[in-house]
Coordinates of C-alpha atoms in Angstrom, one line a residue:
X1 CA 92.9 62.4 95.9
X2 CA 95.7 61.7 93.3
X3 CA 93.3 62.7 90.6
X4 CA 92.9 66.4 92.2
X5 CA 95.1 69.1 90.8
X6 CA 96.0 72.3 92.8
X7 CA 97.9 75.4 91.4
X8 CA 99.5 77.4 93.9
X9 CA 100.4 81.0 92.7
X10 CA 103.4 82.2 94.7
X11 CA 106.4 80.3 96.2
X12 CA 106.9 82.0 99.3
X13 CA 106.3 80.5 102.9
X14 CA 102.6 80.4 102.7
X15 CA 102.4 79.1 99.2
X16 CA 105.0 76.3 99.9
X17 CA 103.2 75.5 103.2
X18 CA 99.8 75.0 101.2
X19 CA 101.5 73.1 98.6
X20 CA 102.8 70.6 101.4
X21 CA 99.4 70.6 103.1
X22 CA 97.7 69.5 99.8
X23 CA 100.7 67.0 98.7
X24 CA 100.2 65.3 102.1
X25 CA 96.7 64.7 101.1
X26 CA 97.8 63.2 97.8
X27 CA 96.8 66.3 95.6
X28 CA 98.9 66.7 92.6
X29 CA 100.5 70.1 93.1
X30 CA 102.0 72.9 91.0
X31 CA 103.7 76.1 92.5
X32 CA 104.1 78.7 90.1
X33 CA 106.7 81.4 91.2
X34 CA 107.5 84.7 89.6
X35 CA 111.3 84.7 90.7
X36 CA 113.7 82.8 88.6
X37 CA 114.9 80.9 91.4
X38 CA 114.3 80.4 95.3
X39 CA 117.2 82.4 97.0
X40 CA 118.1 84.0 100.2
X41 CA 115.8 86.9 100.6
X42 CA 114.7 88.6 103.6
X43 CA 116.3 88.0 106.7
X44 CA 114.7 86.6 110.0
X45 CA 111.2 85.9 111.4
X46 CA 109.7 84.8 114.8
X47 CA 107.6 81.8 114.6
X48 CA 105.1 82.0 117.6
X49 CA 103.3 79.1 119.1
X50 CA 100.5 78.9 116.2
X51 CA 102.9 78.8 113.7
X52 CA 105.0 76.1 115.2
X53 CA 101.9 74.1 115.7
X54 CA 101.1 74.7 112.1
X55 CA 104.3 73.3 110.9
X56 CA 104.2 70.2 113.3
X57 CA 100.9 69.5 111.4
X58 CA 102.6 69.7 108.0
X59 CA 105.3 67.2 109.5
X60 CA 108.2 70.0 109.7
X61 CA 108.2 70.5 113.2
X62 CA 111.5 68.7 114.0
X63 CA 113.3 70.0 110.9
X64 CA 112.2 73.6 111.8
X65 CA 113.3 73.3 115.5
X66 CA 116.8 71.7 114.5
X67 CA 117.6 74.9 112.0
X68 CA 116.2 77.6 114.5
X69 CA 116.6 79.1 118.0
X70 CA 114.0 79.1 120.8
X71 CA 113.1 82.3 122.2
X72 CA 114.7 83.2 125.2
X73 CA 113.4 85.2 128.0
X74 CA 113.0 89.0 126.8
X75 CA 110.1 91.7 126.5
X76 CA 110.0 95.4 126.1
X77 CA 112.5 98.2 126.6
X78 CA 113.0 101.7 126.2
X79 CA 115.8 103.2 124.2
X80 CA 117.9 103.5 127.2
X81 CA 117.5 99.8 128.1
X82 CA 114.9 100.0 130.8
X83 CA 112.6 97.1 131.0
X84 CA 109.1 97.9 130.7
X85 CA 107.8 94.3 130.5
X86 CA 109.6 91.0 131.0
X87 CA 108.4 87.6 129.3
X88 CA 109.3 84.5 131.0
X89 CA 110.1 82.1 128.1
X90 CA 109.5 78.9 130.2
X91 CA 106.3 80.4 131.5
X92 CA 105.3 81.1 128.0
X93 CA 106.1 77.6 126.5
X94 CA 104.2 76.4 129.8
X95 CA 101.0 78.5 128.6
X96 CA 101.2 77.7 125.0
X97 CA 102.5 74.3 125.0
X98 CA 105.5 75.2 122.8
X99 CA 108.2 77.7 122.6
X100 CA 108.3 80.4 119.9
X101 CA 111.3 80.0 117.5
X102 CA 113.6 82.3 115.5
X103 CA 114.6 81.2 112.1
X104 CA 115.6 83.1 108.6
X105 CA 113.3 83.3 106.4
X106 CA 115.1 81.5 103.6
X107 CA 115.8 78.6 105.9
X108 CA 112.2 78.1 106.4
X109 CA 111.3 78.5 102.8
X110 CA 113.9 75.9 101.7
X111 CA 112.7 73.5 104.3
X112 CA 109.1 73.7 102.7
X113 CA 110.5 73.5 99.6
X114 CA 112.7 70.3 100.2
X115 CA 109.4 68.5 101.6
X116 CA 107.8 68.8 98.1
X117 CA 108.6 66.6 95.0
X118 CA 111.3 68.4 92.8
X119 CA 108.9 68.8 89.7
X120 CA 106.2 70.7 91.9
X121 CA 107.9 74.3 91.7
X122 CA 108.1 76.1 88.5
X123 CA 110.2 79.3 88.7
X124 CA 110.2 82.1 86.4
X125 CA 106.4 81.8 85.9
X126 CA 104.5 85.2 85.9
X127 CA 100.7 84.7 86.5
X128 CA 98.5 87.0 84.5
X129 CA 95.1 86.0 85.0
X130 CA 92.8 83.1 86.5
X131 CA 89.1 81.9 85.6
X132 CA 87.7 81.0 89.0
X133 CA 85.0 79.0 87.4
X134 CA 87.1 76.7 85.6
X135 CA 90.5 76.9 87.5
X136 CA 92.5 78.0 84.5
X137 CA 95.6 79.8 85.1
X138 CA 97.2 82.1 82.5
X139 CA 101.1 82.9 82.9
X140 CA 104.1 83.7 81.0
X141 CA 107.4 81.7 81.3
X142 CA 110.7 82.4 79.6
X143 CA 108.7 84.7 77.3
X144 CA 106.1 82.4 76.2
X145 CA 102.4 82.4 77.2
X146 CA 100.9 79.3 78.8
X147 CA 97.8 78.2 81.0
X148 CA 97.2 75.4 83.3
X149 CA 93.9 74.3 84.5
X150 CA 93.4 73.2 88.1
X151 CA 90.6 71.9 90.4
X152 CA 91.8 74.2 92.9
X153 CA 93.8 77.5 92.6
X154 CA 95.5 79.2 95.7
X155 CA 96.6 82.7 95.4
X156 CA 99.6 83.0 97.8
X157 CA 101.2 85.9 95.6
X158 CA 101.7 88.5 98.6
X159 CA 101.0 92.0 99.2
X160 CA 100.4 93.0 95.5
X161 CA 98.6 90.0 94.8
X162 CA 97.7 89.8 90.9
X163 CA 94.7 87.3 91.8
X164 CA 93.3 89.6 94.5
X165 CA 93.5 92.6 92.1
X166 CA 91.6 90.3 89.4
X167 CA 89.0 88.6 91.4
X168 CA 88.3 91.6 94.0
X169 CA 88.8 94.8 91.8
X170 CA 86.6 97.0 94.1
X171 CA 88.8 96.3 97.3
X172 CA 91.2 99.2 97.7
X173 CA 94.9 98.3 97.2
X174 CA 97.3 97.9 100.5
X175 CA 98.0 101.2 102.0
X176 CA 101.1 102.7 103.7
X177 CA 101.1 102.2 107.6
X178 CA 103.3 105.0 108.2
X179 CA 106.4 103.2 108.9
X180 CA 109.6 102.4 107.1
X181 CA 111.7 99.4 108.3
X182 CA 115.2 98.3 108.0
X183 CA 116.5 94.6 108.8
X184 CA 119.3 92.5 108.5
X185 CA 120.6 89.0 110.0
X186 CA 124.1 89.0 111.1
X187 CA 126.4 86.7 112.7
X188 CA 126.6 87.4 116.6
X189 CA 127.6 84.8 119.3
X190 CA 126.6 86.8 122.4
X191 CA 123.4 85.6 124.2
X192 CA 120.6 88.1 123.5
X193 CA 117.2 88.4 124.6
X194 CA 114.2 88.3 122.4
X195 CA 113.2 92.2 122.9
X196 CA 111.8 95.0 121.2
X197 CA 112.7 98.4 122.3
X198 CA 110.9 101.6 121.9
X199 CA 111.3 105.3 121.7
X200 CA 109.0 108.1 120.2
X201 CA 108.1 107.0 116.9
X202 CA 110.8 104.5 116.8
X203 CA 111.4 100.9 117.2
X204 CA 114.4 98.4 117.4
X205 CA 114.2 94.7 117.9
X206 CA 116.4 91.5 118.1
X207 CA 115.7 87.9 117.5
X208 CA 118.3 84.8 117.5
X209 CA 117.5 82.9 114.6
X210 CA 120.0 79.8 114.9
X211 CA 123.0 79.0 113.0
X212 CA 125.0 81.5 115.2
X213 CA 122.9 84.4 113.6
X214 CA 120.7 87.0 115.0
X215 CA 117.9 88.8 113.0
X216 CA 117.5 92.8 114.0
X217 CA 115.0 95.2 112.7
X218 CA 114.7 98.9 113.2
X219 CA 111.5 101.0 112.4
X220 CA 110.6 104.7 112.2
X221 CA 107.4 106.8 111.4
X222 CA 108.2 108.5 108.3
X223 CA 107.0 109.3 104.6
X224 CA 107.2 106.5 102.2
X225 CA 109.6 106.2 99.5
X226 CA 112.7 107.0 101.3
X227 CA 116.0 105.8 100.3
X228 CA 119.7 106.4 101.2
X229 CA 122.9 105.3 99.3
X230 CA 123.8 103.4 102.6
X231 CA 121.0 102.7 104.6
X232 CA 123.0 101.0 107.5
X233 CA 124.4 104.8 107.9
X234 CA 120.9 105.9 108.6
X235 CA 120.3 103.2 111.1
X236 CA 123.3 104.2 112.9
X237 CA 122.5 107.9 112.9
X238 CA 118.9 106.9 114.5
X239 CA 119.8 104.1 116.7
X240 CA 123.7 104.1 117.2
X241 CA 123.2 105.5 120.9
X242 CA 120.5 103.0 121.9
X243 CA 121.4 100.4 124.8
X244 CA 123.5 97.4 124.4
X245 CA 123.7 95.6 122.2
X246 CA 122.3 97.8 119.5
X247 CA 125.4 99.7 118.7
X248 CA 127.4 96.1 118.7
X249 CA 125.0 94.6 116.3
X250 CA 125.1 97.5 113.9
X251 CA 128.9 97.6 114.0
X252 CA 128.9 94.0 112.8
X253 CA 126.4 94.4 110.0
X254 CA 127.7 94.3 106.6
X255 CA 125.9 97.6 104.9
X256 CA 125.0 95.5 101.7
X257 CA 122.8 93.3 103.9
X258 CA 120.6 95.8 105.2
X259 CA 117.0 95.8 103.6
X260 CA 114.6 98.7 103.7
X261 CA 110.9 98.3 103.4
X262 CA 108.0 100.6 103.5
X263 CA 105.3 98.6 105.5
X264 CA 102.0 98.4 103.8
X265 CA 98.8 96.4 104.9
X266 CA 95.5 95.8 103.7
X267 CA 93.4 98.5 105.6
X268 CA 90.1 97.1 103.8
X269 CA 89.1 93.8 104.7
X270 CA 88.4 91.5 102.0
X271 CA 84.4 90.4 102.2
X272 CA 85.7 86.9 101.3
X273 CA 88.9 84.8 100.7
X274 CA 87.3 82.6 98.1
X275 CA 85.8 83.2 94.6
X276 CA 84.8 79.6 93.1
X277 CA 87.7 77.4 92.8
X278 CA 90.2 80.3 94.1
X279 CA 91.2 80.7 97.6
X280 CA 93.6 83.5 98.6
X281 CA 96.0 83.1 101.7
X282 CA 98.7 84.8 103.4
X283 CA 99.6 88.4 102.5
X284 CA 97.3 87.9 99.5
X285 CA 94.5 87.7 101.7
X286 CA 95.2 89.7 104.8
X287 CA 98.5 91.7 104.5
X288 CA 99.2 92.9 107.9
X289 CA 101.8 95.0 109.9
X290 CA 104.4 92.9 111.4
X291 CA 103.6 94.3 115.0
X292 CA 102.7 91.1 116.5
X293 CA 105.0 89.1 114.6
X294 CA 102.2 86.9 113.1
X295 CA 102.3 87.6 109.3
X296 CA 104.1 84.1 108.5
X297 CA 102.1 82.7 111.4
X298 CA 98.9 83.5 109.8
X299 CA 99.8 82.2 106.3
X300 CA 100.8 79.1 107.9
X301 CA 97.6 78.7 109.7
X302 CA 95.7 79.4 106.4
X303 CA 97.6 76.5 104.5
X304 CA 97.2 74.1 107.4
X305 CA 93.2 74.8 107.5
X306 CA 93.1 74.8 103.7
X307 CA 94.4 71.2 103.8
X308 CA 91.7 70.4 106.6
X309 CA 88.9 71.6 104.3
X310 CA 90.0 69.9 101.2
X311 CA 90.6 66.7 102.7
X312 CA 88.7 64.0 101.0
X313 CA 87.2 66.3 98.7
X314 CA 86.7 65.7 95.2
X315 CA 86.8 68.4 92.5
X316 CA 83.3 68.7 92.2
X317 CA 83.4 69.6 95.9
X318 CA 86.2 72.2 95.7
X319 CA 83.9 75.5 95.9
X320 CA 82.0 74.2 99.0
X321 CA 85.4 73.1 100.6
X322 CA 86.6 76.6 100.0
X323 CA 83.5 78.2 101.5
X324 CA 84.4 76.3 104.8
X325 CA 88.0 77.4 104.6
X326 CA 86.7 81.0 104.5
X327 CA 84.5 80.7 107.4
X328 CA 87.2 79.4 109.5
X329 CA 89.9 81.5 108.4
X330 CA 88.7 85.0 107.6
X331 CA 87.2 86.0 111.1
X332 CA 90.4 84.9 113.0
X333 CA 93.0 86.4 110.4
X334 CA 91.5 89.8 110.0
X335 CA 91.0 90.0 113.9
X336 CA 94.9 89.4 114.1
X337 CA 95.4 92.1 111.5
X338 CA 93.4 94.4 113.2
X339 CA 95.2 93.8 116.4
X340 CA 98.5 94.0 115.0
X341 CA 97.9 97.5 113.5
X342 CA 96.6 98.7 116.7
X343 CA 99.6 97.3 118.3
X344 CA 101.7 99.3 116.0
X345 CA 99.7 102.5 117.0
X346 CA 100.2 101.8 120.8
X347 CA 103.9 101.1 120.3
X348 CA 106.4 102.1 117.4
X349 CA 104.0 105.0 116.1
X350 CA 103.3 106.7 119.6
X351 CA 105.3 109.8 119.5
X352 CA 103.7 112.5 122.0
X353 CA 106.0 112.4 125.2
X354 CA 102.9 112.4 127.5
X355 CA 101.3 109.6 125.7
X356 CA 104.8 107.8 125.7
X357 CA 105.2 108.4 129.3
X358 CA 101.4 107.1 130.1
X359 CA 102.0 104.0 128.1
X360 CA 105.4 103.1 129.6
X361 CA 103.7 103.6 133.3
X362 CA 101.0 101.3 132.4
X363 CA 103.1 98.7 131.2
X364 CA 105.3 98.8 134.0
X365 CA 102.4 98.6 136.3
X366 CA 100.8 95.6 134.6
X367 CA 101.5 92.2 136.6
X368 CA 103.8 90.0 134.5
X369 CA 101.2 87.2 134.4
X370 CA 98.5 89.4 132.8
X371 CA 101.1 91.0 130.4
X372 CA 101.9 87.3 129.3
X373 CA 98.5 86.3 128.6
X374 CA 98.1 89.5 126.6
X375 CA 101.0 88.7 124.6
X376 CA 100.2 84.8 124.0
X377 CA 96.3 85.6 123.0
X378 CA 97.1 85.7 119.2
X379 CA 99.4 82.6 119.4
X380 CA 97.0 80.4 121.1
X381 CA 95.4 78.3 118.1
X382 CA 95.7 74.8 117.1
X383 CA 94.8 73.2 113.8
X384 CA 91.1 72.2 113.3
X385 CA 92.5 68.4 112.8
X386 CA 96.0 67.3 111.5
X387 CA 96.6 68.2 107.9

């Protein structure tokens, strides 16, 4: 497929994974990234078994395992530290065939970028429009307008996708989920379980991400738009008296590393991820809440299945290939997005004392094997074929 050209709009995890999937099929690939450079932004993420399988299909499994941390046993706790549900890491691996991994987002992004030829990525490129029939992409770079024509255009431009807005103008934009979150990656050498703890309308999670670092996140139900000069002080005020090691994690967190984000999701599912020669993936297609840890995983699945659909396809056949991609990806990714939203309502956003007590009792009474299978359900995915 050396004559076929794909333009990927967005150089995040989903966009770079799609570029790699197509590059491995010998497509000529161009990635247009708005940022002036790829830099260490965000913090950590969890790669569930489905994401790890997707990275294996892209040839990155060994490199990712070498730079990440395999999830240790953990589960769900209360703010005081009482376990509600335990996850046996070995049993999870036996059930799914591979362990989940914690990794810094920037590390994964760099591993994906390093697997591509150096001339693939064009930074500082702001895309303004696309023609779905001709595949012509219009963008600005260094203040100058430019355009490029492609056989395939991949919209991986995130939550506020320009391509989604242009091609699906009647679909409402992402809506606020009701939750604001803080996150940071810190150096922490103590063994820590991969766990999420709940209080009324609150949540605190921790995930080792390799290289002697740990990713923590905290979330509360609150109006959008909040901001404080020292976000870490806000987190300490709300979570500083939670169970060990939460106070210790906050104590070693540099205030300037704490990121605060209002969580939005695409509440109205798209009727299609495809328009002519354009396919959306990742947050551009199905922005979801992070409650199942599946945002990056679903983007990686999208990229792998896009490669599957476009294998041995000539330029004239791209629209039909993308229709096949849509049939495979839209039902699953939208189901995961719905489940993630529901998990948040049942978990972090639950505030009424009676409802919290009932949920906690139900979790404690659920047999470990049943709970494990419930947690593993959305991670039980395998690529259609190797990309």
